mmCIF file of C-alpha atoms in Angstrom:
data_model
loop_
_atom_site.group_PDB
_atom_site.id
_atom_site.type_symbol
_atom_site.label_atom_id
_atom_site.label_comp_id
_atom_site.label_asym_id
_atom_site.label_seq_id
_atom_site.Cartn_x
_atom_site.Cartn_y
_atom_site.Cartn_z
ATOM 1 C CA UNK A 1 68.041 98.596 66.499
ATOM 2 C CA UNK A 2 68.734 100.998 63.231
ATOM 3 C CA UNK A 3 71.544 100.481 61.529
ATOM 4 C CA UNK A 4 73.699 103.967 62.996
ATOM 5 C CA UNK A 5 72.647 102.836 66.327
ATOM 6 C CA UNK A 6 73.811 99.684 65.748
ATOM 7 C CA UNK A 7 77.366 100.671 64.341
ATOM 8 C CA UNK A 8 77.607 102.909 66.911
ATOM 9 C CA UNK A 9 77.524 99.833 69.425
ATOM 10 C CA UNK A 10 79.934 97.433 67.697
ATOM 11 C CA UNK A 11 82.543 100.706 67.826
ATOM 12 C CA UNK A 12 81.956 101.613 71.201
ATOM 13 C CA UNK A 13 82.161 97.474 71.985
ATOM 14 C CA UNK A 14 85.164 97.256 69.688
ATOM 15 C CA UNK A 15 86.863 99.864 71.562
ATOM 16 C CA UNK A 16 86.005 99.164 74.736
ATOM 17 C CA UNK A 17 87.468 95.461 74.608
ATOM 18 C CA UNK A 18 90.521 96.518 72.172
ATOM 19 C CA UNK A 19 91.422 98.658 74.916
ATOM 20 C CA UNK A 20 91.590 96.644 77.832
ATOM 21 C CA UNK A 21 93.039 93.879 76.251
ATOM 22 C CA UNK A 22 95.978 96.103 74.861
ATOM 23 C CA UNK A 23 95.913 97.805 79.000
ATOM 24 C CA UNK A 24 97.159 93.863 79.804
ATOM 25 C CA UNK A 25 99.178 93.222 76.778
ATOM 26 C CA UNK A 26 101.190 96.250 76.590
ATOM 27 C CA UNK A 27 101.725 96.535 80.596
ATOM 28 C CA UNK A 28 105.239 93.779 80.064
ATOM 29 C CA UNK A 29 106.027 94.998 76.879
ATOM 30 C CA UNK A 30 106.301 98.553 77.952
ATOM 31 C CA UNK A 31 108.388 97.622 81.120
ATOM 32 C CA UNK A 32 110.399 95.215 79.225
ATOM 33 C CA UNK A 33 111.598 98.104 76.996
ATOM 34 C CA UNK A 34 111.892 101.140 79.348
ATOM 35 C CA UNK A 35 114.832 98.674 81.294
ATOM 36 C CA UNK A 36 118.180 99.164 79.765
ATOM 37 C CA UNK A 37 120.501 97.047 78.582
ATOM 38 C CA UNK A 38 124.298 96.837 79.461
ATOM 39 C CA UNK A 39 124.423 94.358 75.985
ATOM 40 C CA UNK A 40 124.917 95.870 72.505
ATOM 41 C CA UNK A 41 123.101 92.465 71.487
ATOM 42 C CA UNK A 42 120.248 92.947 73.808
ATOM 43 C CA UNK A 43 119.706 96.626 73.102
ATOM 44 C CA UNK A 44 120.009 95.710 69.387
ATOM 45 C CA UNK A 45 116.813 93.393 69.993
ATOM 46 C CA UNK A 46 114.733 95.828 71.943
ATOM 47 C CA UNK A 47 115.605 98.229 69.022
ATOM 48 C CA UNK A 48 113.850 95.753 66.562
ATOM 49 C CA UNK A 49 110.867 95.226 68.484
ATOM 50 C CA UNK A 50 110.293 98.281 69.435
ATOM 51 C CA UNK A 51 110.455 98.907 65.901
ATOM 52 C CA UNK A 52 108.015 96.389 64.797
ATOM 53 C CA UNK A 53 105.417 97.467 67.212
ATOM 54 C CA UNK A 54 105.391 100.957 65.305
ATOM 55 C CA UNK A 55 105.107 99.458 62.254
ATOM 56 C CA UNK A 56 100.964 100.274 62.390
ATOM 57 C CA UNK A 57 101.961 104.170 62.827
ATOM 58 C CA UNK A 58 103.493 104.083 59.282
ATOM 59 C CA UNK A 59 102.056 101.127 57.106
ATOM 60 C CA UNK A 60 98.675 101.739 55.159
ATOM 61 C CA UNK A 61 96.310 100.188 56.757
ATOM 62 C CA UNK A 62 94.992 98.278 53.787
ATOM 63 C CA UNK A 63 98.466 96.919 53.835
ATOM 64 C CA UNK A 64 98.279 95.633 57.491
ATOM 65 C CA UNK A 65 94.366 94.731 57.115
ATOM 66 C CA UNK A 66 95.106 92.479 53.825
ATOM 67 C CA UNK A 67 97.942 90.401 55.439
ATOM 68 C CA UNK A 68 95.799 89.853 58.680
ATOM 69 C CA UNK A 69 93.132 88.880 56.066
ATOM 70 C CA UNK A 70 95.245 86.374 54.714
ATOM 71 C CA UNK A 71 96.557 85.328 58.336
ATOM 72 C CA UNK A 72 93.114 84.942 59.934
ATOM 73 C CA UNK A 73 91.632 83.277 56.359
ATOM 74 C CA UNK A 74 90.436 79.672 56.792
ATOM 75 C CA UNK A 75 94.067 78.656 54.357
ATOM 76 C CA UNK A 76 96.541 79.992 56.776
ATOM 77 C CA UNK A 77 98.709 77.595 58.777
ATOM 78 C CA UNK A 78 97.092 80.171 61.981
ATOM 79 C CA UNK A 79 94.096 79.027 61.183
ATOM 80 C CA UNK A 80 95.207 75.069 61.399
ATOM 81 C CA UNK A 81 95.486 75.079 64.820
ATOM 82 C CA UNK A 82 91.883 76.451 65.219
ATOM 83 C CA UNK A 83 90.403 74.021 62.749
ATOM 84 C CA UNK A 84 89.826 71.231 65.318
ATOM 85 C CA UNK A 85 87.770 73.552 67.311
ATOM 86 C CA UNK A 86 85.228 74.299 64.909
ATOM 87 C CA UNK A 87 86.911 77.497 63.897
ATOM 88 C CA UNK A 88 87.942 77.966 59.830
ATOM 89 C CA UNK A 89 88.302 81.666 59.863
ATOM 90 C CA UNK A 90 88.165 84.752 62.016
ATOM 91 C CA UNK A 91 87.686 86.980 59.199
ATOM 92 C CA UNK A 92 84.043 89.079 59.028
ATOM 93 C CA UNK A 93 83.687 88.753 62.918
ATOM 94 C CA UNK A 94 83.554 90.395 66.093
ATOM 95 C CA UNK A 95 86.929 88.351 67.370
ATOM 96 C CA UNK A 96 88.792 89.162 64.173
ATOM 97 C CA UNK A 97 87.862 92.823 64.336
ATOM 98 C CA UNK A 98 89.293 92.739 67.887
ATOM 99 C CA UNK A 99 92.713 90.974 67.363
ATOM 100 C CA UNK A 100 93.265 93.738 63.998
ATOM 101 C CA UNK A 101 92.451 96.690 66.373
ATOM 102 C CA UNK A 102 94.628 95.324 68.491
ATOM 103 C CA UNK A 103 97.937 95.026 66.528
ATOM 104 C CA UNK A 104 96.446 98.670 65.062
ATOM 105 C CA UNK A 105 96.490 100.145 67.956
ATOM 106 C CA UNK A 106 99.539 98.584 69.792
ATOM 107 C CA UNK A 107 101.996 101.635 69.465
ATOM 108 C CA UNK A 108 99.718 104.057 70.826
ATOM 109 C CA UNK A 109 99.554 101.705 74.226
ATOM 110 C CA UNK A 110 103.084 100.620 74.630
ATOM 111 C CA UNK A 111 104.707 103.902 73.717
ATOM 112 C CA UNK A 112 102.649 106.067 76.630
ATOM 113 C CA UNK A 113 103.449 102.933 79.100
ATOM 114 C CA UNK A 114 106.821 102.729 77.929
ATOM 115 C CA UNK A 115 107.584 106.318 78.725
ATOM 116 C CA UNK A 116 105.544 106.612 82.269
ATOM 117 C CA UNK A 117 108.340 103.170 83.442
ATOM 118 C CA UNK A 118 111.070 104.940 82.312
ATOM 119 C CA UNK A 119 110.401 108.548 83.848
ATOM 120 C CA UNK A 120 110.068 107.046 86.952
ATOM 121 C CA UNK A 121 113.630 106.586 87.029
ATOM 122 C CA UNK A 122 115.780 104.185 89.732
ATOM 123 C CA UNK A 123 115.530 106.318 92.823
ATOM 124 C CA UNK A 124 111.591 104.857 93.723
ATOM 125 C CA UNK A 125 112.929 100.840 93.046
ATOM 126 C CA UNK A 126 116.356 101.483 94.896
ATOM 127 C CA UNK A 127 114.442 102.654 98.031
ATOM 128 C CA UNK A 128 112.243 99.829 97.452
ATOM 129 C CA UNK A 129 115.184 97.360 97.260
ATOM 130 C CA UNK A 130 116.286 98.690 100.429
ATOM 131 C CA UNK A 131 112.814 97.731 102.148
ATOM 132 C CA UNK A 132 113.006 94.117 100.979
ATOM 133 C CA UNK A 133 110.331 94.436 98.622
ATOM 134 C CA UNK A 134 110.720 91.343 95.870
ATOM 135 C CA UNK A 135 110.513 92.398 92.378
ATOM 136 C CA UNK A 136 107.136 91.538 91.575
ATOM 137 C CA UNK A 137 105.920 93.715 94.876
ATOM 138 C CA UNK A 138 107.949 96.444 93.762
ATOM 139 C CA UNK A 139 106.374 96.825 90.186
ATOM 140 C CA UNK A 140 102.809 96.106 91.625
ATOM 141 C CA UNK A 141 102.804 98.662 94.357
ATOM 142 C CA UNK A 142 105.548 101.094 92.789
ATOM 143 C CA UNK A 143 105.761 100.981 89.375
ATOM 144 C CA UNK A 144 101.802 100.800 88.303
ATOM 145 C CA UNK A 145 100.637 103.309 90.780
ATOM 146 C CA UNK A 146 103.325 105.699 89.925
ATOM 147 C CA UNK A 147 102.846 105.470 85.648
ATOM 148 C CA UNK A 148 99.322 105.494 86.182
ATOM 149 C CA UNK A 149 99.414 109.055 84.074
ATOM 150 C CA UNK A 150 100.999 106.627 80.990
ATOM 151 C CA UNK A 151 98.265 103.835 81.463
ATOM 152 C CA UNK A 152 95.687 107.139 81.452
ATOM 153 C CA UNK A 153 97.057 108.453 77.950
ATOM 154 C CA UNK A 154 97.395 105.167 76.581
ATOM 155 C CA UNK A 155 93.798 103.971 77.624
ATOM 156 C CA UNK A 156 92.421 107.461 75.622
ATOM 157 C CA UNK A 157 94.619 106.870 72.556
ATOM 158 C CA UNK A 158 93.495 103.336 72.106
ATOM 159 C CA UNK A 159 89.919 104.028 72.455
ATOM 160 C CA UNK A 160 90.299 106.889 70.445
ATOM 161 C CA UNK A 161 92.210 105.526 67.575
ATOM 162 C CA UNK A 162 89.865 102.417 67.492
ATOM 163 C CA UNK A 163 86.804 104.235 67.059
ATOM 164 C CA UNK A 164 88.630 106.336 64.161
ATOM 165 C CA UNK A 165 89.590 102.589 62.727
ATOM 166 C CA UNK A 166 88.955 102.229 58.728
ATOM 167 C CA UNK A 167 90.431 100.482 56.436
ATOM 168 C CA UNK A 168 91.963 97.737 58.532
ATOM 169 C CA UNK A 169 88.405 97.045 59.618
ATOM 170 C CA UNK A 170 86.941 97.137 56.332
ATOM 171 C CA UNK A 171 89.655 94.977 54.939
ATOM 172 C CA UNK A 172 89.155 92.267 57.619
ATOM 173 C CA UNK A 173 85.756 92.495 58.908
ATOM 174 C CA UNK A 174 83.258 94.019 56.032
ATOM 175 C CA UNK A 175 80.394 95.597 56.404
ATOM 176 C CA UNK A 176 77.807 93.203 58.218
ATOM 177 C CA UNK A 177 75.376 95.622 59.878
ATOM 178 C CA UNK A 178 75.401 94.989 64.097
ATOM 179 C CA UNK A 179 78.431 92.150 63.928
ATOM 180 C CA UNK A 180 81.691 93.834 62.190
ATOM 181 C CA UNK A 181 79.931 97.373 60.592
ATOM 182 C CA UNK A 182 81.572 100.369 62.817
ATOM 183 C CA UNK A 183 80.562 104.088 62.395
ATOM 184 C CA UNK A 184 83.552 105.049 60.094
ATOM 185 C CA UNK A 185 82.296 102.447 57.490
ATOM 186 C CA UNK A 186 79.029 103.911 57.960
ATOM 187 C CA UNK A 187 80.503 107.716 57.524
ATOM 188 C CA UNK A 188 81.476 106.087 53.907
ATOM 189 C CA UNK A 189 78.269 104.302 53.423
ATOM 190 C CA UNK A 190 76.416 107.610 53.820
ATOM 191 C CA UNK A 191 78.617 109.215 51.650
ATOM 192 C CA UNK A 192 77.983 106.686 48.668
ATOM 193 C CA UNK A 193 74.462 107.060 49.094
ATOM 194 C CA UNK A 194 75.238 110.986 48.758
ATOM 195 C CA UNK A 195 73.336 111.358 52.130
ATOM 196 C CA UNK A 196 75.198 114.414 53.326
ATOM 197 C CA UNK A 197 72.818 115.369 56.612
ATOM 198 C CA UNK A 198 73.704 112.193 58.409
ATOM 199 C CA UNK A 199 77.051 112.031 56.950
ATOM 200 C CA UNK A 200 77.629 115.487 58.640
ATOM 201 C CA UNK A 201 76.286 114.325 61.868
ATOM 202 C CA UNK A 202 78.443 111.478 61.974
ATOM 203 C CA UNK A 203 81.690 112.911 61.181
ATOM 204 C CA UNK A 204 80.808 116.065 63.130
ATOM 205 C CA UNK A 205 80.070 113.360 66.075
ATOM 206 C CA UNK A 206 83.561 111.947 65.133
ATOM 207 C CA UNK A 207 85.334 115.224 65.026
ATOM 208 C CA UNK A 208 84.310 116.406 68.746
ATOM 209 C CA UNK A 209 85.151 112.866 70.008
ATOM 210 C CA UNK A 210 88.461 113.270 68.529
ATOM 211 C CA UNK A 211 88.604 117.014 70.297
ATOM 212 C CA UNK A 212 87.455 115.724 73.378
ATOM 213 C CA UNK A 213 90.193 113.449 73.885
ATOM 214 C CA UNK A 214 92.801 115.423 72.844
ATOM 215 C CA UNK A 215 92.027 117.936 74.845
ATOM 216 C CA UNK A 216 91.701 115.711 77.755
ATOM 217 C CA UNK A 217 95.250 114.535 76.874
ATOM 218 C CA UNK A 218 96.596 118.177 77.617
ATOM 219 C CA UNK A 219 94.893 118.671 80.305
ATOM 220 C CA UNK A 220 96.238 115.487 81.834
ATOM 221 C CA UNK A 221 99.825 116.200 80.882
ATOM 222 C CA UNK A 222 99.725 120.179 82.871
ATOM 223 C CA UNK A 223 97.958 118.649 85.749
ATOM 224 C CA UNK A 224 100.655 116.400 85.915
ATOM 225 C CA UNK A 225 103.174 118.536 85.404
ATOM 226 C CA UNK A 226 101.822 121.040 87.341
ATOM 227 C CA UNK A 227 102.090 118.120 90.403
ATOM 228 C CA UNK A 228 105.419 116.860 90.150
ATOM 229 C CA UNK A 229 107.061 121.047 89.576
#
C-alpha cells in the first residue's frame, strides 16, 4: 500500500469510527440538555457543560492536542489505571487518535442532536404520555425517529471535521505512515517536500469533500423544511 493510499485509509477509518462512537455518546448528552430546567442551579450546570463541550470550536488545537498528549502519556495518573493491562500510553496510536477526534469533534455532534430534541417540542411526548408509553419507549420510538434530520447533520459534520483534523492529530498521534499518518499531515508533508502536483490533488480532493458535504447539509435542511411547511 503507498503511503497516500495508506493515509487515505487511516482518515477514512478514523472518521468512520470517531463518528459512530460520538452518534452513541452524544445521543444522552444532547437530550439531557434540550430538557429544561425549572432550577436556576440546574440550568446553571447545563450552562457549564454545554459550555465545556464547545470548548474544541474555540481552543487551538495544538492547545487541546498537547494536554491530551500529556493526559494519554505513560506519566499521567489516566494512564495508571491502564498500566496493569499492559497499556503505558495511548499516544502515537490508532486508539489515541480516536479518543482526540472524539473530544474534537464533540460540539459538532451534540449541538445538531441537541437542537433536533428540542424542536420537537412537548406536543409528540404529551400524546405519548397519554398512550401509556414509559419513558424509555417514548424516546426510542418518538424522539430518535423524529430528530433523525439532527443525527443526519451531526453524522456529516463529524465525518467531515475529522477528515479535515490537523494539529490535534499531529500533536497526539505523529506521523507513522498506515497507523496514526492521515491525509492532512500528508497535505503538509507534500508541501515540505515542495511537491506541489500531489499537494494540489490532495487539497483539491479535500476541498470538494468539504463542498460535498456542505452542500448536502443544505439540501437536507430545505427538504426538511420543505416537509414540515
Amino acid at each position: 500500500m503507498t503511503d497516500l493510499a495508506s493515509a487515505i485509509h487511516v482518515t477514512i477509518s478514523l472518521a468512520a469510527v470517531t463518528t459512530l462512537s460520538l452518534l452513541v455518546i452524544a445521543t444522552p448528552i444532547g437530550w439531557w440538555l434540550s430538557q429544561k430546567s425549572k432550577y436556576l442551579g440546574r440550568s446553571l450546570f447545563k450552562d457549564i457543560v454545554t459550555a465545556f463541550i464547545a470548548l474544541p470550536i474555540v481552543l487551538p488545537p495544538t492547545v487541546l492536542g498537547f494536554y491530551l498528549l500529556v493526559a494519554m502519556g505513560p506519566k499521567s495518573p489516566l494512564m495508571d489505571l491502564l498500566h496493569p493491562f499492559g497499556i503505558r500510553t495511548l499516544n502515537f496510536s490508532f486508539a489515541g487518535l480516536v479518543i482526540g477526534s472524539i473530544i474534537y469533534s464533540l460540539p459538532f455532534a451534540v449541538q445538531p442532536i441537541r437542537n433536533a430534541f428540542e424542536s420537537l417540542g412537548q406536543r409528540p411526548f404529551d400524546v405519548a404520555a397519554t398512550l401509556r408509553a414509559s419513558p424509555l419507549d417514548t424516546f426510542f420510538t418518538v424522539a430518535l425517529p423524529m430528530a433523525r434530520k439532527g443525527f443526519l447533520t451531526a453524522a456529516l459534520l463529524v465525518f467531515a471535521h475529522t477528515v479535515g483534523e490537523f494539529g490535534v492529530v499531529l500533536m497526539i498521534g505523529g506521523a507513522i505512515p498506515g497507523k496514526t499518518e492521515v491525509v492532512s499531515i500528508r497535505i503538509w508533508q507534500l508541501v515540505e517536500q515542495l511537491d506541489w502536483p500531489n499537494t494540489h490533488r490532495l487539497a483539491g480532493g479535500l476541498m470538494v469533500f468539504a463542498f460535498c458535504v456542505l452542500l448536502s447539509l443544505l439540501l437536507i435542511d430545505r427538504r426538511w423544511s420543505a416537509r414540515h411547511d
